[in-house]
CSV table of C-alpha atoms in Angstrom, one decimal:
chain,number,residue,atom,x,y,z
A,340,MET,CA,-45.9,-68.4,0.1
A,341,GLN,CA,-46.9,-66.7,-3.4
A,342,THR,CA,-45.7,-68.7,-6.1
A,343,PRO,CA,-43.6,-67.2,-9.2
A,344,PRO,CA,-45.4,-66.3,-11.9
A,345,ILE,CA,-44.3,-67.2,-14.8
A,346,PRO,CA,-42.5,-64.6,-17.1
A,347,CYS,CA,-44.5,-64.1,-20.8
A,348,ASN,CA,-41.7,-65.1,-22.5
A,349,GLU,CA,-41.4,-68.6,-20.7
A,350,THR,CA,-40.9,-70.8,-23.9
A,351,ASP,CA,-38.3,-68.6,-25.7
A,352,ARG,CA,-36.6,-67.9,-22.5
A,353,LEU,CA,-36.0,-71.6,-21.5
A,354,ALA,CA,-35.4,-72.5,-25.6
A,355,ALA,CA,-31.9,-69.3,-24.7
A,356,LEU,CA,-31.7,-71.5,-21.7
A,357,HIS,CA,-31.4,-74.7,-22.7
A,358,ALA,CA,-28.9,-73.5,-25.2
A,359,LEU,CA,-26.2,-72.2,-22.9
A,360,ASN,CA,-25.7,-76.5,-22.1
A,361,ILE,CA,-24.7,-75.5,-19.2
A,362,LEU,CA,-27.3,-77.2,-17.2
A,363,ASP,CA,-26.4,-80.6,-15.1
A,364,THR,CA,-22.7,-79.7,-15.9
A,365,PRO,CA,-20.4,-80.1,-13.3
A,366,ARG,CA,-18.9,-77.2,-11.0
A,367,GLU,CA,-16.6,-75.2,-12.9
A,368,GLU,CA,-14.0,-72.6,-11.0
A,369,ARG,CA,-15.0,-69.8,-13.4
A,370,PHE,CA,-18.7,-69.9,-11.3
A,371,ASP,CA,-17.1,-70.9,-7.9
A,372,ARG,CA,-14.2,-68.4,-7.9
A,373,LEU,CA,-16.9,-65.4,-8.4
A,374,THR,CA,-19.6,-66.9,-5.7
A,375,ARG,CA,-16.5,-67.4,-2.7
A,376,LEU,CA,-15.5,-63.9,-3.7
A,377,ALA,CA,-19.4,-62.6,-3.2
A,378,ARG,CA,-19.6,-64.1,0.1
A,379,ARG,CA,-16.5,-62.5,1.2
A,380,ILE,CA,-17.2,-59.0,0.0
A,381,PHE,CA,-21.0,-59.3,1.2
A,382,ASN,CA,-20.2,-61.8,4.2
A,383,VAL,CA,-22.9,-63.7,4.0
A,384,PRO,CA,-23.6,-67.6,4.5
A,385,TYR,CA,-25.0,-68.4,1.4
A,386,VAL,CA,-24.6,-67.7,-2.6
A,387,THR,CA,-25.5,-69.2,-5.9
A,388,ILE,CA,-25.5,-69.2,-9.1
A,389,SER,CA,-29.0,-69.8,-9.9
A,390,MET,CA,-30.2,-71.2,-13.1
A,391,ILE,CA,-34.4,-71.3,-13.3
A,392,ASP,CA,-35.6,-74.6,-15.8
A,393,MET,CA,-39.4,-75.1,-15.9
A,394,HIS,CA,-39.9,-76.6,-12.5
A,395,ARG,CA,-36.3,-76.7,-10.7
A,396,GLN,CA,-33.8,-73.8,-9.7
A,397,TRP,CA,-30.5,-75.8,-10.3
A,398,PHE,CA,-27.0,-74.2,-9.2
A,399,LYS,CA,-24.1,-73.6,-11.4
A,400,SER,CA,-22.8,-73.3,-7.9
A,401,VAL,CA,-23.5,-73.0,-4.5
A,402,GLN,CA,-21.5,-71.6,-2.0
A,403,GLY,CA,-23.2,-72.5,1.8
A,404,LEU,CA,-25.4,-74.9,1.2
A,405,THR,CA,-25.3,-79.2,0.4
A,406,ILE,CA,-27.8,-79.3,-2.7
A,407,CYS,CA,-27.5,-78.3,-6.0
A,408,GLN,CA,-31.5,-77.6,-6.9
A,409,THR,CA,-34.6,-76.8,-5.5
A,410,SER,CA,-38.5,-76.7,-6.7
A,411,ARG,CA,-38.8,-73.7,-9.2
A,412,ASP,CA,-42.5,-72.8,-7.1
A,413,ILE,CA,-40.2,-71.8,-3.8
A,414,SER,CA,-37.5,-70.4,-5.4
A,415,PHE,CA,-37.2,-67.0,-4.8
A,416,CYS,CA,-34.5,-66.6,-7.9
A,417,ALA,CA,-37.9,-67.5,-9.9
A,418,HIS,CA,-39.2,-64.0,-9.0
A,419,ALA,CA,-35.7,-62.1,-9.3
A,420,ILE,CA,-35.7,-63.2,-13.2
A,421,LEU,CA,-39.1,-61.1,-13.5
A,422,PHE,CA,-37.4,-58.1,-12.6
A,423,ASP,CA,-34.5,-55.8,-14.6
A,424,ASP,CA,-32.8,-54.9,-12.1
A,425,ILE,CA,-31.9,-56.5,-8.3
A,426,LEU,CA,-34.6,-58.3,-6.5
A,427,CYS,CA,-33.9,-57.4,-2.6
A,428,VAL,CA,-35.8,-59.1,-0.1
A,429,GLU,CA,-34.5,-57.3,3.4
A,430,ASN,CA,-36.9,-59.3,5.8
A,431,ALA,CA,-38.5,-62.5,4.1
A,432,LEU,CA,-40.5,-63.0,7.6
A,433,LYS,CA,-42.0,-59.6,6.6
A,434,ASP,CA,-42.7,-60.3,3.1
A,435,PRO,CA,-46.2,-61.7,1.9
A,436,ARG,CA,-44.7,-63.3,-1.2
A,437,PHE,CA,-41.9,-65.7,0.9
A,438,SER,CA,-43.1,-65.1,4.8
A,439,ASP,CA,-44.7,-69.2,5.0
A,440,ASN,CA,-41.9,-70.2,2.0
A,441,PRO,CA,-40.5,-73.3,3.5
A,442,VAL,CA,-37.1,-72.1,2.8
A,443,VAL,CA,-37.5,-69.0,5.4
A,444,VAL,CA,-39.9,-71.2,8.1
A,445,GLY,CA,-37.2,-73.7,7.5
A,446,ASP,CA,-34.0,-74.8,6.6
A,447,PRO,CA,-32.2,-72.9,5.6
A,448,LYS,CA,-34.5,-69.7,7.2
A,449,VAL,CA,-33.4,-67.3,4.5
A,450,ARG,CA,-34.5,-63.4,5.9
A,451,PHE,CA,-32.2,-61.7,3.2
A,452,TYR,CA,-32.0,-62.4,0.1
A,453,ALA,CA,-30.8,-60.6,-3.1
A,454,GLY,CA,-31.0,-61.9,-6.2
A,455,CYS,CA,-29.8,-60.0,-9.9
A,456,SER,CA,-31.1,-61.9,-12.9
A,457,LEU,CA,-28.7,-63.1,-15.8
A,458,ASN,CA,-29.3,-61.9,-18.8
A,459,VAL,CA,-27.5,-64.4,-21.7
A,460,ASN,CA,-28.8,-64.3,-25.1
A,461,GLY,CA,-31.4,-60.8,-24.3
A,462,PHE,CA,-33.8,-63.6,-21.9
A,463,LYS,CA,-33.0,-64.1,-18.3
A,464,ALA,CA,-31.5,-67.6,-18.0
A,465,GLY,CA,-31.3,-67.4,-13.9
A,466,THR,CA,-29.7,-65.3,-10.7
A,467,PHE,CA,-26.4,-64.5,-9.3
A,468,CYS,CA,-27.7,-64.3,-5.2
A,469,ILE,CA,-26.8,-63.6,-2.2
A,470,PHE,CA,-28.7,-64.5,0.9
A,471,ASP,CA,-28.4,-64.6,4.8
A,472,ARG,CA,-30.5,-66.3,8.0
A,473,LYS,CA,-31.0,-62.5,9.2
A,474,PRO,CA,-32.9,-59.9,7.9
A,475,ARG,CA,-30.0,-56.7,6.4
A,476,SER,CA,-30.4,-53.6,4.5
A,477,PHE,CA,-28.2,-53.6,1.3
A,478,THR,CA,-26.2,-50.1,0.5
A,479,ALA,CA,-26.1,-48.2,-2.7
A,480,GLU,CA,-23.2,-49.8,-2.8
A,481,ASP,CA,-23.6,-53.6,-2.4
A,482,HIS,CA,-26.1,-53.1,-5.2
A,483,HIS,CA,-23.5,-52.1,-7.1
A,484,PHE,CA,-21.0,-54.6,-6.1
A,485,LEU,CA,-23.8,-57.1,-7.0
A,486,LYS,CA,-24.7,-56.4,-10.2
A,487,ASP,CA,-20.7,-56.3,-11.2
A,488,LEU,CA,-20.4,-59.8,-10.5
A,489,SER,CA,-23.6,-60.5,-12.1
A,490,ILE,CA,-22.2,-59.1,-15.5
A,491,LEU,CA,-18.9,-61.2,-14.4
A,492,ALA,CA,-20.9,-63.9,-14.8
A,493,GLU,CA,-23.0,-63.2,-17.1
A,494,LYS,CA,-20.0,-62.9,-19.6
A,495,GLU,CA,-19.1,-66.5,-17.9
A,496,LEU,CA,-22.7,-68.0,-19.2
A,497,ALA,CA,-22.0,-66.4,-22.8
A,498,LYS,CA,-19.1,-68.2,-23.3
A,499,ALA,CA,-19.2,-72.2,-24.0
A,500,PRO,CA,-19.1,-74.0,-20.5
A,501,GLN,CA,-15.5,-75.4,-20.1
A,502,VAL,CA,-16.3,-79.3,-18.5
A,503,PRO,CA,-13.0,-81.6,-18.8
A,504,PRO,CA,-14.1,-84.9,-20.6
A,505,ALA,CA,-14.9,-87.6,-18.3
């Protein structure tokens, strides 16, 4: 397994992420709506809007999983924030970066992954990603749909958190 490299602007990236005041906030319908839509469009079991913090990947919205975070070192999304466009892994078992990753060899047995960086205030705070238990191809149309959904998620991230008072 290849641990994701740390971006060269990591200190500033983390400051921008923390300035969003979104980490560890409750789920919000405005994000869940987007991940439900992605799950339906792509017919995948798993969709997340992930924020990449210093040591973890935290899910602002998640479809198909019961967890709310994972370690950053096993995160596909921590690789995806290094790309200006979409990181697509059509078969993780055949990709040396991921073939022995715990989420590939164990549950949820990820085979396919596509993640688009979420840019907020000039920094890649996280990703909008879809993944599946089976290998699959990713078409130009899929690319456009994932990019469009990512742009919608970025617009929501740019807004103040809409968390109801406790």
